[in-house]
PDB file of C-alpha atoms in Angstrom:
ATOM      1  CA  GLU E   1      15.794 184.614 111.388  1.00 65.00           C
ATOM      2  CA  ALA E   2      13.492 182.074 109.759  1.00 81.00           C
ATOM      3  CA  GLY E   3      14.632 178.470 109.857  1.00 91.00           C
ATOM      4  CA  VAL E   4      14.567 175.785 107.199  1.00 95.00           C
ATOM      5  CA  ALA E   5      11.013 175.248 105.988  1.00 96.00           C
ATOM      6  CA  GLN E   6       9.686 171.948 104.681  1.00 96.00           C
ATOM      7  CA  SER E   7       6.339 170.783 103.383  1.00 96.00           C
ATOM      8  CA  PRO E   8       4.309 168.748 103.695  1.00 97.00           C
ATOM      9  CA  ARG E   9       4.960 167.561 107.234  1.00 95.00           C
ATOM     10  CA  TYR E  10       3.250 164.219 106.672  1.00 96.00           C
ATOM     11  CA  LYS E  11       2.402 162.200 103.589  1.00 97.00           C
ATOM     12  CA  ILE E  12       0.810 158.799 103.125  1.00 98.00           C
ATOM     13  CA  ILE E  13       0.870 157.179  99.684  1.00 97.00           C
ATOM     14  CA  GLU E  14       0.503 153.746  98.189  1.00 97.00           C
ATOM     15  CA  LYS E  15       3.456 151.936  96.667  1.00 96.00           C
ATOM     16  CA  ARG E  16       4.151 152.774  93.050  1.00 97.00           C
ATOM     17  CA  GLN E  17       2.691 156.271  93.486  1.00 97.00           C
ATOM     18  CA  SER E  18       4.815 159.380  93.214  1.00 97.00           C
ATOM     19  CA  VAL E  19       5.461 162.050  95.835  1.00 98.00           C
ATOM     20  CA  ALA E  20       7.320 165.354  96.074  1.00 98.00           C
ATOM     21  CA  PHE E  21       8.786 167.211  99.014  1.00 98.00           C
ATOM     22  CA  TRP E  22       9.673 170.886  99.150  1.00 97.00           C
ATOM     23  CA  CYS E  23      12.381 172.677 101.100  1.00 97.00           C
ATOM     24  CA  ASN E  24      13.208 176.354 101.549  1.00 96.00           C
ATOM     25  CA  PRO E  25      16.602 176.881 103.206  1.00 95.00           C
ATOM     26  CA  ILE E  26      17.718 179.710 105.437  1.00 93.00           C
ATOM     27  CA  SER E  27      18.187 182.884 103.430  1.00 92.00           C
ATOM     28  CA  GLY E  28      21.724 183.230 102.144  1.00 89.00           C
ATOM     29  CA  HIS E  29      22.701 179.610 102.703  1.00 90.00           C
ATOM     30  CA  ALA E  30      24.484 178.343  99.614  1.00 88.00           C
ATOM     31  CA  THR E  31      24.486 174.666 100.501  1.00 90.00           C
ATOM     32  CA  LEU E  32      21.394 172.502 100.751  1.00 94.00           C
ATOM     33  CA  TYR E  33      21.180 168.858 101.824  1.00 94.00           C
ATOM     34  CA  TRP E  34      18.512 166.172 101.689  1.00 97.00           C
ATOM     35  CA  TYR E  35      18.746 163.343 104.220  1.00 96.00           C
ATOM     36  CA  GLN E  36      16.699 160.171 104.639  1.00 97.00           C
ATOM     37  CA  GLN E  37      16.089 159.047 108.223  1.00 94.00           C
ATOM     38  CA  ILE E  38      14.660 155.559 108.558  1.00 94.00           C
ATOM     39  CA  LEU E  39      13.078 154.734 111.918  1.00 90.00           C
ATOM     40  CA  GLY E  40      15.735 153.788 114.451  1.00 86.00           C
ATOM     41  CA  GLN E  41      18.633 155.009 112.344  1.00 89.00           C
ATOM     42  CA  GLY E  42      20.605 158.187 111.922  1.00 91.00           C
ATOM     43  CA  PRO E  43      20.029 160.448 108.913  1.00 94.00           C
ATOM     44  CA  LYS E  44      21.721 159.390 105.686  1.00 94.00           C
ATOM     45  CA  LEU E  45      22.708 161.946 103.066  1.00 94.00           C
ATOM     46  CA  LEU E  46      20.859 161.587  99.764  1.00 97.00           C
ATOM     47  CA  ILE E  47      22.055 164.637  97.867  1.00 96.00           C
ATOM     48  CA  GLN E  48      23.983 167.854  98.449  1.00 93.00           C
ATOM     49  CA  PHE E  49      23.682 171.057  96.415  1.00 93.00           C
ATOM     50  CA  GLN E  50      25.996 174.019  96.216  1.00 89.00           C
ATOM     51  CA  ASN E  51      23.837 176.850  94.885  1.00 87.00           C
ATOM     52  CA  ASN E  52      21.999 175.102  92.032  1.00 85.00           C
ATOM     53  CA  GLY E  53      24.679 172.521  91.265  1.00 91.00           C
ATOM     54  CA  VAL E  54      24.894 168.961  92.610  1.00 93.00           C
ATOM     55  CA  VAL E  55      27.981 168.322  94.740  1.00 90.00           C
ATOM     56  CA  ASP E  56      27.280 164.790  95.921  1.00 90.00           C
ATOM     57  CA  ASP E  57      24.464 162.448  94.921  1.00 94.00           C
ATOM     58  CA  SER E  58      26.348 159.186  95.334  1.00 92.00           C
ATOM     59  CA  GLN E  59      23.746 157.720  97.732  1.00 92.00           C
ATOM     60  CA  LEU E  60      20.662 158.856  95.831  1.00 96.00           C
ATOM     61  CA  PRO E  61      18.740 155.935  94.251  1.00 94.00           C
ATOM     62  CA  LYS E  62      18.612 157.595  90.872  1.00 94.00           C
ATOM     63  CA  ASP E  63      16.257 155.063  89.334  1.00 95.00           C
ATOM     64  CA  ARG E  64      13.439 156.443  91.484  1.00 97.00           C
ATOM     65  CA  PHE E  65      14.654 159.550  93.307  1.00 97.00           C
ATOM     66  CA  SER E  66      15.335 162.941  91.764  1.00 97.00           C
ATOM     67  CA  ALA E  67      16.036 166.363  93.192  1.00 97.00           C
ATOM     68  CA  GLU E  68      16.472 169.841  91.842  1.00 95.00           C
ATOM     69  CA  ARG E  69      17.359 173.301  93.052  1.00 94.00           C
ATOM     70  CA  LEU E  70      16.725 175.360  89.964  1.00 81.00           C
ATOM     71  CA  LYS E  71      17.308 178.912  91.186  1.00 85.00           C
ATOM     72  CA  GLY E  72      19.786 178.075  93.913  1.00 83.00           C
ATOM     73  CA  VAL E  73      17.226 178.678  96.640  1.00 91.00           C
ATOM     74  CA  ASP E  74      14.410 176.212  97.336  1.00 95.00           C
ATOM     75  CA  SER E  75      14.552 172.577  96.372  1.00 97.00           C
ATOM     76  CA  THR E  76      12.263 169.690  95.519  1.00 97.00           C
ATOM     77  CA  LEU E  77      12.886 166.000  96.153  1.00 98.00           C
ATOM     78  CA  LYS E  78      10.752 163.527  94.199  1.00 98.00           C
ATOM     79  CA  ILE E  79      10.200 159.793  94.475  1.00 98.00           C
ATOM     80  CA  GLN E  80       8.665 157.962  91.531  1.00 97.00           C
ATOM     81  CA  PRO E  81       7.583 155.205  91.940  1.00 96.00           C
ATOM     82  CA  ALA E  82       7.634 154.804  95.712  1.00 97.00           C
ATOM     83  CA  LYS E  83       8.491 151.523  97.428  1.00 97.00           C
ATOM     84  CA  LEU E  84       7.605 150.330 100.915  1.00 97.00           C
ATOM     85  CA  GLU E  85      11.225 150.769 102.015  1.00 96.00           C
ATOM     86  CA  ASP E  86      11.033 154.492 101.226  1.00 97.00           C
ATOM     87  CA  SER E  87       8.965 155.016 104.377  1.00 98.00           C
ATOM     88  CA  ALA E  88      11.110 157.418 106.379  1.00 97.00           C
ATOM     89  CA  VAL E  89      11.501 161.012 107.478  1.00 96.00           C
ATOM     90  CA  TYR E  90      13.052 163.199 104.811  1.00 97.00           C
ATOM     91  CA  LEU E  91      15.105 165.990 106.296  1.00 96.00           C
ATOM     92  CA  CYS E  92      16.308 169.096 104.548  1.00 96.00           C
ATOM     93  CA  ALA E  93      19.258 171.054 105.900  1.00 94.00           C
ATOM     94  CA  SER E  94      21.222 174.092 104.820  1.00 92.00           C
ATOM     95  CA  SER E  95      24.560 175.635 105.666  1.00 88.00           C
ATOM     96  CA  LEU E  96      26.278 178.860 104.888  1.00 84.00           C
ATOM     97  CA  ARG E  97      29.179 177.271 103.055  1.00 75.00           C
ATOM     98  CA  ILE E  98      29.998 173.961 101.489  1.00 62.00           C
ATOM     99  CA  ALA E  99      33.102 173.055 103.391  1.00 58.00           C
ATOM    100  CA  GLY E 100      35.324 174.177 106.146  1.00 57.00           C
ATOM    101  CA  VAL E 101      36.008 173.410 109.712  1.00 58.00           C
ATOM    102  CA  GLY E 102      32.918 172.730 111.755  1.00 56.00           C
ATOM    103  CA  TYR E 103      30.331 174.518 109.639  1.00 71.00           C
ATOM    104  CA  GLU E 104      26.900 173.988 111.130  1.00 81.00           C
ATOM    105  CA  GLN E 105      24.010 172.484 109.210  1.00 87.00           C
ATOM    106  CA  TYR E 106      20.550 173.739 110.163  1.00 90.00           C
ATOM    107  CA  PHE E 107      17.735 171.220 109.827  1.00 93.00           C
ATOM    108  CA  GLY E 108      14.090 171.593 108.948  1.00 94.00           C
ATOM    109  CA  PRO E 109      11.322 169.692 110.798  1.00 93.00           C
ATOM    110  CA  GLY E 110      11.221 166.958 108.168  1.00 94.00           C
ATOM    111  CA  THR E 111       8.527 165.250 106.116  1.00 96.00           C
ATOM    112  CA  ARG E 112       7.320 161.901 107.414  1.00 96.00           C
ATOM    113  CA  LEU E 113       6.501 159.625 104.475  1.00 98.00           C
ATOM    114  CA  THR E 114       4.513 156.435 104.914  1.00 98.00           C
ATOM    115  CA  VAL E 115       4.260 154.098 101.923  1.00 98.00           C
ATOM    116  CA  THR E 116       1.523 151.482 102.195  1.00 97.00           C
TER     117      THR E 116
ATOM    118  CA  GLY V   1      34.565 155.044 105.066  1.00 84.00           C
ATOM    119  CA  ASP V   2      33.720 157.248 108.030  1.00 88.00           C
ATOM    120  CA  SER V   3      31.434 155.850 110.705  1.00 93.00           C
ATOM    121  CA  VAL V   4      30.001 156.716 114.122  1.00 96.00           C
ATOM    122  CA  THR V   5      28.980 154.238 116.808  1.00 96.00           C
ATOM    123  CA  GLN V   6      26.717 155.202 119.695  1.00 95.00           C
ATOM    124  CA  MET V   7      25.516 153.269 122.686  1.00 90.00           C
ATOM    125  CA  GLU V   8      22.091 151.765 122.189  1.00 87.00           C
ATOM    126  CA  GLY V   9      19.113 153.135 124.015  1.00 88.00           C
ATOM    127  CA  PRO V  10      16.822 153.866 125.472  1.00 95.00           C
ATOM    128  CA  VAL V  11      18.690 155.359 128.375  1.00 96.00           C
ATOM    129  CA  THR V  12      16.256 155.765 131.253  1.00 97.00           C
ATOM    130  CA  LEU V  13      17.148 158.097 134.112  1.00 97.00           C
ATOM    131  CA  SER V  14      15.504 159.876 136.981  1.00 97.00           C
ATOM    132  CA  GLU V  15      15.585 163.655 137.119  1.00 97.00           C
ATOM    133  CA  GLU V  16      18.885 165.064 138.443  1.00 96.00           C
ATOM    134  CA  ALA V  17      20.806 161.887 137.572  1.00 97.00           C
ATOM    135  CA  PHE V  18      24.166 161.979 135.768  1.00 97.00           C
ATOM    136  CA  LEU V  19      24.103 161.267 132.040  1.00 97.00           C
ATOM    137  CA  THR V  20      26.711 159.686 129.796  1.00 97.00           C
ATOM    138  CA  ILE V  21      26.053 158.691 126.205  1.00 98.00           C
ATOM    139  CA  ASN V  22      29.035 157.024 124.573  1.00 97.00           C
ATOM    140  CA  CYS V  23      30.153 157.839 121.049  1.00 98.00           C
ATOM    141  CA  THR V  24      33.160 156.531 119.138  1.00 97.00           C
ATOM    142  CA  TYR V  25      34.133 157.225 115.565  1.00 96.00           C
ATOM    143  CA  THR V  26      36.207 155.968 112.669  1.00 95.00           C
ATOM    144  CA  ALA V  27      37.467 158.558 110.234  1.00 91.00           C
ATOM    145  CA  THR V  28      40.402 159.509 108.078  1.00 83.00           C
ATOM    146  CA  GLY V  29      42.321 162.466 109.400  1.00 82.00           C
ATOM    147  CA  TYR V  30      40.878 164.785 111.997  1.00 85.00           C
ATOM    148  CA  PRO V  31      37.145 165.266 111.657  1.00 90.00           C
ATOM    149  CA  SER V  32      34.931 167.782 113.410  1.00 90.00           C
ATOM    150  CA  LEU V  33      32.560 166.169 115.897  1.00 92.00           C
ATOM    151  CA  PHE V  34      29.003 167.115 116.777  1.00 93.00           C
ATOM    152  CA  TRP V  35      26.118 166.199 119.023  1.00 96.00           C
ATOM    153  CA  TYR V  36      22.655 166.870 117.627  1.00 95.00           C
ATOM    154  CA  VAL V  37      19.403 166.556 119.582  1.00 96.00           C
ATOM    155  CA  GLN V  38      15.981 165.712 118.171  1.00 93.00           C
ATOM    156  CA  TYR V  39      12.961 166.484 120.321  1.00 92.00           C
ATOM    157  CA  PRO V  40       9.698 164.672 119.509  1.00 86.00           C
ATOM    158  CA  GLY V  41       8.158 165.964 116.296  1.00 80.00           C
ATOM    159  CA  GLU V  42      11.007 168.363 115.581  1.00 84.00           C
ATOM    160  CA  GLY V  43      14.062 168.506 113.364  1.00 85.00           C
ATOM    161  CA  LEU V  44      17.631 168.058 114.531  1.00 91.00           C
ATOM    162  CA  GLN V  45      19.273 170.871 116.476  1.00 92.00           C
ATOM    163  CA  LEU V  46      22.976 171.272 117.011  1.00 91.00           C
ATOM    164  CA  LEU V  47      23.726 170.786 120.701  1.00 96.00           C
ATOM    165  CA  LEU V  48      27.497 171.200 120.718  1.00 95.00           C
ATOM    166  CA  LYS V  49      30.586 170.684 118.605  1.00 92.00           C
ATOM    167  CA  ALA V  50      34.362 170.311 118.756  1.00 92.00           C
ATOM    168  CA  THR V  51      36.683 170.842 115.827  1.00 88.00           C
ATOM    169  CA  LYS V  52      40.044 169.575 117.070  1.00 88.00           C
ATOM    170  CA  ALA V  53      41.558 167.173 119.549  1.00 91.00           C
ATOM    171  CA  ASP V  54      41.101 168.015 123.244  1.00 94.00           C
ATOM    172  CA  ASP V  55      38.449 170.634 122.467  1.00 94.00           C
ATOM    173  CA  LYS V  56      35.483 170.589 124.805  1.00 96.00           C
ATOM    174  CA  GLY V  57      32.097 171.497 123.408  1.00 95.00           C
ATOM    175  CA  SER V  58      29.440 172.649 125.845  1.00 97.00           C
ATOM    176  CA  ASN V  59      25.879 173.934 125.769  1.00 96.00           C
ATOM    177  CA  LYS V  60      22.855 173.892 128.092  1.00 95.00           C
ATOM    178  CA  GLY V  61      24.788 171.933 130.728  1.00 97.00           C
ATOM    179  CA  PHE V  62      25.900 169.259 128.272  1.00 98.00           C
ATOM    180  CA  GLU V  63      29.584 168.672 127.584  1.00 98.00           C
ATOM    181  CA  ALA V  64      31.693 166.480 125.318  1.00 98.00           C
ATOM    182  CA  THR V  65      35.467 166.303 124.876  1.00 97.00           C
ATOM    183  CA  TYR V  66      37.158 165.366 121.608  1.00 96.00           C
ATOM    184  CA  ARG V  67      39.512 162.492 122.502  1.00 96.00           C
ATOM    185  CA  LYS V  68      41.715 161.641 119.553  1.00 93.00           C
ATOM    186  CA  GLU V  69      43.596 158.869 121.360  1.00 94.00           C
ATOM    187  CA  THR V  70      40.396 156.934 122.038  1.00 95.00           C
ATOM    188  CA  THR V  71      38.479 158.295 118.995  1.00 96.00           C
ATOM    189  CA  SER V  72      35.634 159.217 121.299  1.00 97.00           C
ATOM    190  CA  PHE V  73      33.254 162.112 121.921  1.00 97.00           C
ATOM    191  CA  HIS V  74      31.085 161.062 124.865  1.00 98.00           C
ATOM    192  CA  LEU V  75      28.177 163.292 125.860  1.00 98.00           C
ATOM    193  CA  GLU V  76      27.743 164.107 129.567  1.00 98.00           C
ATOM    194  CA  LYS V  77      25.425 166.140 131.761  1.00 98.00           C
ATOM    195  CA  GLY V  78      25.647 166.402 135.502  1.00 96.00           C
ATOM    196  CA  SER V  79      21.940 166.666 136.264  1.00 96.00           C
ATOM    197  CA  VAL V  80      19.319 165.807 133.669  1.00 97.00           C
ATOM    198  CA  GLN V  81      15.829 167.269 133.510  1.00 97.00           C
ATOM    199  CA  VAL V  82      12.588 165.846 132.161  1.00 96.00           C
ATOM    200  CA  SER V  83      12.867 168.364 129.307  1.00 95.00           C
ATOM    201  CA  ASP V  84      16.106 166.677 128.170  1.00 97.00           C
ATOM    202  CA  SER V  85      14.110 163.664 126.994  1.00 97.00           C
ATOM    203  CA  ALA V  86      14.937 163.372 123.297  1.00 96.00           C
ATOM    204  CA  VAL V  87      17.028 161.418 120.812  1.00 96.00           C
ATOM    205  CA  TYR V  88      20.708 162.357 120.718  1.00 97.00           C
ATOM    206  CA  PHE V  89      22.851 161.851 117.622  1.00 96.00           C
ATOM    207  CA  CYS V  90      26.621 161.885 117.445  1.00 97.00           C
ATOM    208  CA  ALA V  91      27.999 162.947 114.072  1.00 94.00           C
ATOM    209  CA  LEU V  92      31.195 163.836 112.277  1.00 92.00           C
ATOM    210  CA  THR V  93      32.270 165.778 109.246  1.00 87.00           C
ATOM    211  CA  PRO V  94      35.685 165.695 107.604  1.00 82.00           C
ATOM    212  CA  ASN V  95      37.853 168.770 107.952  1.00 73.00           C
ATOM    213  CA  SER V  96      38.746 168.672 104.307  1.00 67.00           C
ATOM    214  CA  GLY V  97      36.512 168.393 101.306  1.00 62.00           C
ATOM    215  CA  TYR V  98      32.768 168.668 101.646  1.00 64.00           C
ATOM    216  CA  SER V  99      31.010 169.106 104.979  1.00 68.00           C
ATOM    217  CA  THR V 100      28.827 166.009 104.726  1.00 80.00           C
ATOM    218  CA  LEU V 101      27.629 164.764 108.103  1.00 88.00           C
ATOM    219  CA  THR V 102      27.922 161.089 109.035  1.00 91.00           C
ATOM    220  CA  PHE V 103      25.551 160.231 111.879  1.00 94.00           C
ATOM    221  CA  GLY V 104      25.351 157.507 114.472  1.00 95.00           C
ATOM    222  CA  LYS V 105      22.069 155.658 114.947  1.00 95.00           C
ATOM    223  CA  GLY V 106      20.945 157.868 117.808  1.00 96.00           C
ATOM    224  CA  THR V 107      20.330 157.233 121.490  1.00 97.00           C
ATOM    225  CA  MET V 108      16.947 157.874 123.048  1.00 96.00           C
ATOM    226  CA  LEU V 109      17.013 159.455 126.507  1.00 97.00           C
ATOM    227  CA  LEU V 110      13.978 159.205 128.754  1.00 97.00           C
ATOM    228  CA  VAL V 111      14.003 161.206 131.981  1.00 97.00           C
ATOM    229  CA  SER V 112      11.319 160.621 134.579  1.00 96.00           C
ATOM    230  CA  PRO V 113      10.341 163.013 137.395  1.00 95.00           C
TER     231      PRO V 113
END
């Protein structure tokens, strides 16, 4: 079974530029998550989708970050314009269901973003 | 809100030594608890989980017991290997509502031959 795919793996941009990350979840997984992992910290949830609808985006900086999952499968996370503090690893995860006891989230390899 | 606190690293051990990484949590109700591992250059992988009090999760020689009375979920392994060198994250998710994970800051483990 293929895992969660993400691209690109690495990206270097200058501040005020824009960038987009792509994620393809495990086939059949209804729920998709984007996390931000700053160096030395645990991942922090940015946004959670159930199929193509947003379930939780309370920690997404909406003035510069946006995300979509148009057909309920793959997803794109965009930052525009980028700031230095956006330098982090952006992790995508998926799970079979949205809620329930102990449902496992499967993580992709992440995209490492460096903003200079 | 929910939170997870892990011991700071790095934890440096020799091969075959005993490992403990402490994890405590604050949460409403009875969350599910997880340990994830992140090897260099890779994404997070679920190592083990426990969904109710007194449950013991185990995998690849690692164990952790869900202790409700001390709100803890400490990770242990009797004999570590060089290949166990990685960053370990303790996490929780509520057992009601959405399955959002709340992570600790992670603990780096370095095992030398």
